[in-house]
C-alpha atoms as one frame of an Amber mdcrd trajectory, in Angstrom:
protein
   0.000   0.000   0.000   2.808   2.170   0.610   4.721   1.417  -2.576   1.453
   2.279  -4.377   0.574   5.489  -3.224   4.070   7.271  -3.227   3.734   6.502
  -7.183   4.257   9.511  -9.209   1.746   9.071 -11.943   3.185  10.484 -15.150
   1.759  10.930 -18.648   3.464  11.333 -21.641   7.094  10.930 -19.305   5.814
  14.510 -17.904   4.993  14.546 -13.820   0.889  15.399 -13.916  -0.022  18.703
 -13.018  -1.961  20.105 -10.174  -5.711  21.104 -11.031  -5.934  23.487  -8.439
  -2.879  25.881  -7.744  -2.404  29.452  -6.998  -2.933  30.480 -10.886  -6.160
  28.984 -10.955  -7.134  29.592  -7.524 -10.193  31.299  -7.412  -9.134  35.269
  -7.004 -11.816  36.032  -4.236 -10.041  33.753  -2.450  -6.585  34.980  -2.361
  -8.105  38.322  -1.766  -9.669  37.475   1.601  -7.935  38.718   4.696  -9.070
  37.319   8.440  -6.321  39.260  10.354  -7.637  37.704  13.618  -6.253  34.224
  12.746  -3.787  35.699  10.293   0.544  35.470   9.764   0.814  36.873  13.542
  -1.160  34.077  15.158   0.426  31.371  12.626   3.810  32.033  14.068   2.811
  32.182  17.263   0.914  28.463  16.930   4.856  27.776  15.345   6.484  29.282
  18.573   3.600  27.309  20.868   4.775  24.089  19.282   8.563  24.811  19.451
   8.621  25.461  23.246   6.295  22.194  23.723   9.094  20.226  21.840  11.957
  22.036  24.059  13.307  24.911  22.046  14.376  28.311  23.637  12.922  31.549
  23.854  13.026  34.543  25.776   9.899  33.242  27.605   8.517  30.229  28.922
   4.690  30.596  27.102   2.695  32.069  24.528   0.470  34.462  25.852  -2.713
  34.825  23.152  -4.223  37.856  23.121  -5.799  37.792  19.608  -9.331  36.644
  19.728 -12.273  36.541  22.093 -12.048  32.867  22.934 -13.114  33.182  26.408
 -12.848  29.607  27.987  -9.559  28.950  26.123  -8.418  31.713  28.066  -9.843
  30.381  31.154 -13.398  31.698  31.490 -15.599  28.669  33.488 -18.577  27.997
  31.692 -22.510  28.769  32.964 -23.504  25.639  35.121 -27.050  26.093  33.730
 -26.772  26.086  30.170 -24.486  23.493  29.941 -26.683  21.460  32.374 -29.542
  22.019  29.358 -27.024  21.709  26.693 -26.292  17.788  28.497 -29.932  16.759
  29.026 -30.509  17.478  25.036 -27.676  15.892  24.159 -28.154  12.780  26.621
 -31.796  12.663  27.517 -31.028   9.404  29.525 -29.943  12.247  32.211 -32.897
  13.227  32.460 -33.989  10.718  35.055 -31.257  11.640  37.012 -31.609  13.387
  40.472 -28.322  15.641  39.578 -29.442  18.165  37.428 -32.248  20.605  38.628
 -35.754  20.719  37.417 -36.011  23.757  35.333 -32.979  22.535  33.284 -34.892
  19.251  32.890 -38.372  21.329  31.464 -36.144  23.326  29.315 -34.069  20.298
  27.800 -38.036  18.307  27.201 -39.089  21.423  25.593 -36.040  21.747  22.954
 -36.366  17.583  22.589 -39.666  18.291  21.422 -38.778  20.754  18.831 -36.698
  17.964  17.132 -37.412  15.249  14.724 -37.444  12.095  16.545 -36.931  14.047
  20.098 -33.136  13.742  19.175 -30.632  16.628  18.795 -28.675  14.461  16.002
 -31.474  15.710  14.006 -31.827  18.474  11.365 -34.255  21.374  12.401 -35.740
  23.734  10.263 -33.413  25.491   8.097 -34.995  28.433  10.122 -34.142  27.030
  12.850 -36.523  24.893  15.707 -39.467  26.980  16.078 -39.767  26.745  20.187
 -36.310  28.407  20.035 -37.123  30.848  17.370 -39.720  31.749  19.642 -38.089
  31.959  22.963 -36.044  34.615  21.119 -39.010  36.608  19.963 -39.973  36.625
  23.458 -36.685  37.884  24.704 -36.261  40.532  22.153 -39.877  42.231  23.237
 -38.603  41.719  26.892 -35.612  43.146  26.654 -36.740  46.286  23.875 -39.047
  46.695  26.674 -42.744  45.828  25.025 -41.363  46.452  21.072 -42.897  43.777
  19.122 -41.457  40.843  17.850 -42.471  38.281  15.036 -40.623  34.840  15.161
 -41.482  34.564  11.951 -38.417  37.028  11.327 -36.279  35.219  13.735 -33.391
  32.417  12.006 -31.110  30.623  14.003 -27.969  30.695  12.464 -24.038  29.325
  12.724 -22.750  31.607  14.762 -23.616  35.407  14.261 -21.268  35.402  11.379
 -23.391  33.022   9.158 -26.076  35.314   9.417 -24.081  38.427   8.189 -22.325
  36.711   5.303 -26.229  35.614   4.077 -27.552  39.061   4.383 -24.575  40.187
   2.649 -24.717  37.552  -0.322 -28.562  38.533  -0.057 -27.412  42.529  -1.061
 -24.531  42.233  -3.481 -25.227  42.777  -7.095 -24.458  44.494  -9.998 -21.718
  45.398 -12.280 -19.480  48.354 -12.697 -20.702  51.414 -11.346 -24.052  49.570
 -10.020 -22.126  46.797  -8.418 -23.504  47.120  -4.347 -21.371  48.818  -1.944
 -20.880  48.313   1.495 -20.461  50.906   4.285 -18.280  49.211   6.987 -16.393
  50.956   9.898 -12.990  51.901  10.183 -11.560  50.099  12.609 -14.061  47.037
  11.734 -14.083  43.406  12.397 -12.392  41.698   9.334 -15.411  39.391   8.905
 -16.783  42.264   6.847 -13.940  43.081   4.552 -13.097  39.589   4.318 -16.929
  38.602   3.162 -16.742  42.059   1.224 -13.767  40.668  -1.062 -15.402  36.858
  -1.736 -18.095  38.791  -2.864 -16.533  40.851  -4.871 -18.458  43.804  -3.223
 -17.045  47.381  -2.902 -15.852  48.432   0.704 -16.746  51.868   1.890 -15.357
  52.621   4.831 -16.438  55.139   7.046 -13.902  56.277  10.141 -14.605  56.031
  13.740 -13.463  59.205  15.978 -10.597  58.229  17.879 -10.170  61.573  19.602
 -13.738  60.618  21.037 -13.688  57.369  21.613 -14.297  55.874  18.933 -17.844
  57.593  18.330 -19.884  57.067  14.733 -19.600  61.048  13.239 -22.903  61.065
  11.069 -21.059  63.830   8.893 -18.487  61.101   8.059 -21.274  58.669   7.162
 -22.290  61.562   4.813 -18.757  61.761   3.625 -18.195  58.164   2.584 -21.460
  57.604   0.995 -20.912  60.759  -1.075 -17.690  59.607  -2.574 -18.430  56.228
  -3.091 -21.709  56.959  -4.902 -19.116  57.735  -7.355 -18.051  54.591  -8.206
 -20.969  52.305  -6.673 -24.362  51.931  -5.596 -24.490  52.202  -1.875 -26.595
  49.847  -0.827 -25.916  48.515   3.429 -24.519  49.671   6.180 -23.100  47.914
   9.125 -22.673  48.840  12.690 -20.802  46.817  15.529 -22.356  48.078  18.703
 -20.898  47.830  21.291 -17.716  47.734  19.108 -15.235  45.396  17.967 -12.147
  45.551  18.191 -12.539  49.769  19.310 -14.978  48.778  22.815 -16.828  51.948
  21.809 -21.048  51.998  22.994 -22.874  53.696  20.539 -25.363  56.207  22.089
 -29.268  56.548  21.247 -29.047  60.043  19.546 -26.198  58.431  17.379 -27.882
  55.185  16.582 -31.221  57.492  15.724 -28.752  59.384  13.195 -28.038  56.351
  11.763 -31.324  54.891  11.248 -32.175  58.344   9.766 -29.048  58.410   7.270
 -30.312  54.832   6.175 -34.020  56.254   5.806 -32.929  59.110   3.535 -30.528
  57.012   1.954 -32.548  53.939   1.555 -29.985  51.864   2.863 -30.402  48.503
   4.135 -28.956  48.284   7.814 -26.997  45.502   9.682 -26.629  45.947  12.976
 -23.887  43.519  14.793 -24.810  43.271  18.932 -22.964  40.770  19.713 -21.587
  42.485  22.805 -25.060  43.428  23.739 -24.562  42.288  27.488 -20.715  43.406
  27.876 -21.511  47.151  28.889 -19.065  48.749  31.513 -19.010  52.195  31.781
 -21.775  53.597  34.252 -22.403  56.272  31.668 -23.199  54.072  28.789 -26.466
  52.242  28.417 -27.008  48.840  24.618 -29.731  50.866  22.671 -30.450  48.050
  20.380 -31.280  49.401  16.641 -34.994  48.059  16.755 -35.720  49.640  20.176
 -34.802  52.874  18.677 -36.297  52.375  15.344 -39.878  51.446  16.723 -39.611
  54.896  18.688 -38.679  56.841  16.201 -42.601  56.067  14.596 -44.232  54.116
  11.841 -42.664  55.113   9.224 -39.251  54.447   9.638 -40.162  51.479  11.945
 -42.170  49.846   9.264 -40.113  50.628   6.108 -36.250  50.440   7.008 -35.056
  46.872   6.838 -32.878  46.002   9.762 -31.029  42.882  10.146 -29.894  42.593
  13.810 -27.390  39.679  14.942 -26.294  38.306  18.596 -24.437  34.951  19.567
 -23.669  32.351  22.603 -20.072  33.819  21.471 -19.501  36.622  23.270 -21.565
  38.451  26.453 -21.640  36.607  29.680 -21.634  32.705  28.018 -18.469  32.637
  26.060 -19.901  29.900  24.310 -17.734  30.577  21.046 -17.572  26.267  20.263
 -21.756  26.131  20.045 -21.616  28.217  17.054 -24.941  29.642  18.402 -26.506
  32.714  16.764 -29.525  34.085  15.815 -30.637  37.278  13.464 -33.643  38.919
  13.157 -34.605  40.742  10.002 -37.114  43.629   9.697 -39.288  45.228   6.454
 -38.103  42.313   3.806 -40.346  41.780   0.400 -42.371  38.733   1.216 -40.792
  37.263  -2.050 -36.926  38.399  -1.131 -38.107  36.255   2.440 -38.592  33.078
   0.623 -35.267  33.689  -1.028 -33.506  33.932   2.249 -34.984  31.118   3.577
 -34.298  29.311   0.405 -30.445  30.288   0.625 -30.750  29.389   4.246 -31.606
  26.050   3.300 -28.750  25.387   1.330 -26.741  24.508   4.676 -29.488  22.658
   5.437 -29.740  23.924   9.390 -27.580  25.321  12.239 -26.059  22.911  14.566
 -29.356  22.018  17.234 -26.838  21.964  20.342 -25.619  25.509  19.293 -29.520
  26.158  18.777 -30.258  24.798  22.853 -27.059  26.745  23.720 -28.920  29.779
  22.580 -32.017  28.870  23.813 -30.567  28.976  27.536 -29.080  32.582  26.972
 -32.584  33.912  25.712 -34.400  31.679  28.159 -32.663  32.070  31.776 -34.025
  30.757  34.562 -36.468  33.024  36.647 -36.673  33.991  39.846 -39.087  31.112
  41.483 -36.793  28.671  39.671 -34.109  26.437  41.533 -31.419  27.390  38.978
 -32.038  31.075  39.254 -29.662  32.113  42.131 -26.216  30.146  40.893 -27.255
  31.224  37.426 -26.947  35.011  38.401 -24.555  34.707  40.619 -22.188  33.229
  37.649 -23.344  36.037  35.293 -22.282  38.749  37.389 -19.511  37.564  38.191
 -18.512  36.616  34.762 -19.651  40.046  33.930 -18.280  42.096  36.909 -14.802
  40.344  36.398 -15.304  41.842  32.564 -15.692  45.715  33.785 -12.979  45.237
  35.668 -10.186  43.837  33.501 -11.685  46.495  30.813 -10.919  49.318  33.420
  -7.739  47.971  34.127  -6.591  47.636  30.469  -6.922  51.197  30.209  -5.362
  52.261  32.859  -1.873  50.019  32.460  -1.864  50.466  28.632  -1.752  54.291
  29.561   1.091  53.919  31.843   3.117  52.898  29.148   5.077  55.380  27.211
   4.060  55.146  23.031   0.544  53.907  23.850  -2.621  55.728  23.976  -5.811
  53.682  24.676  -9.177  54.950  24.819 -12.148  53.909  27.516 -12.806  50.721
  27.063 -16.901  51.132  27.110 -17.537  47.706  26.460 -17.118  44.844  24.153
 -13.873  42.722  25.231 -11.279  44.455  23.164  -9.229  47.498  23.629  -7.399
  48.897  20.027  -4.400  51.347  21.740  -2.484  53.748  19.486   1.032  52.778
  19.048   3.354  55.527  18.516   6.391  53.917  16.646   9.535  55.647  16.086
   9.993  56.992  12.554  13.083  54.628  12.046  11.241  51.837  13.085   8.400
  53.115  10.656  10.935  53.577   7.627  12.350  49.930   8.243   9.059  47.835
   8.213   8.596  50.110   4.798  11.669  48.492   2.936  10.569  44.990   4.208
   7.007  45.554   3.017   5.384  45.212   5.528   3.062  47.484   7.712   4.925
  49.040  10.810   2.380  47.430  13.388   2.675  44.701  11.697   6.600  44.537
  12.423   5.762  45.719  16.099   3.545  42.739  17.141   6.347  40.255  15.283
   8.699  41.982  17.223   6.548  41.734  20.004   5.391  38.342  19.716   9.311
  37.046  18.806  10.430  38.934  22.253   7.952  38.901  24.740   5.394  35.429
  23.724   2.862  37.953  23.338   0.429  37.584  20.442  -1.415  40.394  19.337
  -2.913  41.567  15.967  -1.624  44.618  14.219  -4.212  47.624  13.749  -3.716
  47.299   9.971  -5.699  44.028   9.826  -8.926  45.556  11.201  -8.294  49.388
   9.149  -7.199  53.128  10.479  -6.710  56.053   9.665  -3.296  56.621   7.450
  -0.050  57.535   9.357  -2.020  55.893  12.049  -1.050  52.474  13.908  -2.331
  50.049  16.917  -2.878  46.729  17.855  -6.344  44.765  19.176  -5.889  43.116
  22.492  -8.406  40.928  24.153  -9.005  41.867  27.960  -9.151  38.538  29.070
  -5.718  38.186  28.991  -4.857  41.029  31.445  -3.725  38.895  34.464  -0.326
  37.834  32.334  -0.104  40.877  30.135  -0.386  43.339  33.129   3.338  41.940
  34.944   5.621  42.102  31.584   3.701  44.146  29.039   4.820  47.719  30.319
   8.861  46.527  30.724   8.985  44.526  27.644   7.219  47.227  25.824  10.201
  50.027  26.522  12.741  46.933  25.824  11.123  46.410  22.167  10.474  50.280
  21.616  14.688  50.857  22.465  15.221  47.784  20.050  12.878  49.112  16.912
């Protein structure tokens, strides 16, 4: 067998050639960029490797600061969901004295949702309807009496599944017509990344550092403007609270929006993710419905609004589910079927990611057993949050070169790196984007793995990095000396 398959096949006396290489790979392809798993984090999985097989380096681990993976970086899961999450998946459990009755009713109710009782089954490509309802009920709940339809409610693979179908949903056209998509500057590279397999055109509008990171409506008016010029404006997208700048949008800002979009007839995305992972005292998650349904009937009745959220991020952390959910406003009856028909494509969600968000939309209430540990885990899951967010701040500001802005919320921090002009002129000759050398440097010195500003977009002459606040514990005792080290070095 092993004779036979290191056989070279040959035709003609000529070694075959590959179908498939980079000439005839598709282009989209090569033009995606994920920066969050990008070169940075591939060297540092080469570094990982190297000190597990013995080699030396300046430091003893690899400390990853990239993405928000919150139990890889040591977050404990919520004892109620995965209690839920078990009876589903093993209903034999439910018999068993162990787990607590309203995890039991909640894991009979999901069971019942499925084909055959069984989570090994597909759902709807919708998603199971108990779930999809669950949600509606959460969303009026927490928009405080807004309506909600669960008829517009689709489970999906993680909140990114749901933007890329909205987004395949939008793009069209050719040339001057071809749909353009209003993205902000820093953004999360899902968008550009989706934005370039789709051969869509990026318009990118800039966030206002010099006030933390807050959405300028006359810069919305800006971009549009100047890309109308080349393409038909036809979405924009908002990440609120935001990723990677930890920015909270406020309600007069996200009412400018919805306005802009009115006027503009633009079709809005609205990325809350982070919708429970609010610090600051003076900031308050306005979702985009809430404040469209109180701006009146005629915007809240005519602007379509898709709005996403996840077991990813807020208090669960639940990033391996791939749990998420969108709801979608104001489409054409006929353009509905269509989504659901592209939704059906990839047939359904995963059903545990499904009962995963089911928990998270469906806690346990007061009278319940479950309903004391459950919130005492969330707060402290969310109180630990604040405070590494406050923290990152303040130690990021204590070092000379870096300027980092109030981290409002999310579970990122993107700090302004001032890099010395030499330093600047080398990573020029190498080709290579100066923050982009830093975190190498970085990285190669220190273990530390960040990702360089210039993977999620700023402003030119500009440069940072994205750090996830989870990390703080280990960055906190070397970052600040190992930081002057590298600057004297670059």
């Amino acid at each position: 067998i092993t004779a036979e398959a290191t056989v070279v096949l040959r035709e003609n006396g000529k070694m075959r050639e590959k179908s498939l290489t980079m000439d005839t790979l598709n282009p989209q392809v090569k033009a995606v960029e994920y920066a969050v798993r990008g070169p940075i984090v591939t060297k540092a999985g080469d570094i990982e490797r190297g000190l597990q097989q013995g080699q030396k380096h300046p430091f003893t681990e690899v400390i990853k600061a990239n993405i928000g993976d919150s139990h890889a970086m040591g977050q404990k899961p919520i004892t109620f969901l995965r209690q839920v999450v078990a009876l589903c998946s093993f209903p034999e459990l439910l018999d068993s004295s162990s787990f607590p009755e309203d995890a039991k009713q909640r894991a009979r109710r999901i069971l019942q949702g499925c084909g055959g009782q069984s989570l090994g089954s597909y759902s709807a490509s919708q998603g199971v309807d108990c779930i999809r309802q669950d949600i509606a009920v959460y969303i009026e709940q927490r928009d405080k009496g807004v309506p909600a339809d669960w008829d517009n409610i689709y489970l999906t693979t993680g909140a990114s599944d749901g933007i890329v179908s909205i987004l395949k949903m939008l793009v069209s056209g050719q040339g001057r017509s071809r749909s353009g998509v209003m993205i902000p500057i820093p953004q999360y590279p899902l968008y550009s990344a989706a934005i370039s397999e789709m051969e869509a055109v990026q318009i990118n509008y800039y966030l206002d550092e010099d006030n933390c990171w807050a959405l300028d409506i006359n810069e919305l008016h800006r971009a549009y403007q100047a890309a109308k010029e080349h393409c038909h404006p036809r979405v924009i997208c908002i990440i609120n609270p935001g990723n990677p700048t930890g920015q909270v949008q406020s309600r007069k800002c996200i009412e400018e929006v919805l306005h802009f979009a009115y006027e503009e007839n633009l079709f809005v995305m609205s990325d809350e993710v982070y919708q429970d992972n609010v610090y600051s005292p003076d900031c308050q998650f306005h979702s985009f419905k809430k404040v469209l349904y109180e701006m009146g009937p005629e915007y809240f009745n005519t602007v379509e609004l898709a709005s996403f959220h996840s077991t990813s991020k807020g208090y669960s952390g639940e990033c391996g589910f791939r749990g998420g959910y969108m709801e979608v406003l104001n489409l054409d009856l006929e353009v509905k079927a269509q989504l659901v028909k592209l939704l059906s494509v990839r047939l359904c969600p995963p059903v545990s990611g499904q009962a995963a968000m089911d928990v998270i939309v469906n806690p346990p209430l007061p009278h319940e057993p479950s309903y004391l540990q459950f919130h005492k885990e969330k707060r402290a899951v969310l109180g630990a949050l604040a405070e590494k967010a406050q923290m990152t701040e303040q130690i990021l500001n204590t070092v000379p070169g870096i300027k980092c802005n109030p981290v409002q919320g999310a579970m990122y921090a993107f700090p302004r790196i001032f890099i010395p002009p030499r330093a600047v002129e080398e990573a020029m000759s190498l080709g290579i984007s100066p923050d982009m050398m830093y975190c190498l440097r970085l990285l190669e010195e220190t273990g530390i793995c960040l990702v360089p500003g210039s993977g999620f977009g700023q402003r030119e002459g500009t440069y940072h990095f994205s750090l996830h606040t989870l990390r703080l514990e280990s960055l906190k005792l070397v970052f600040q000396p190992l930081h002057k080290l590298l600057v004297n070095k670059l």
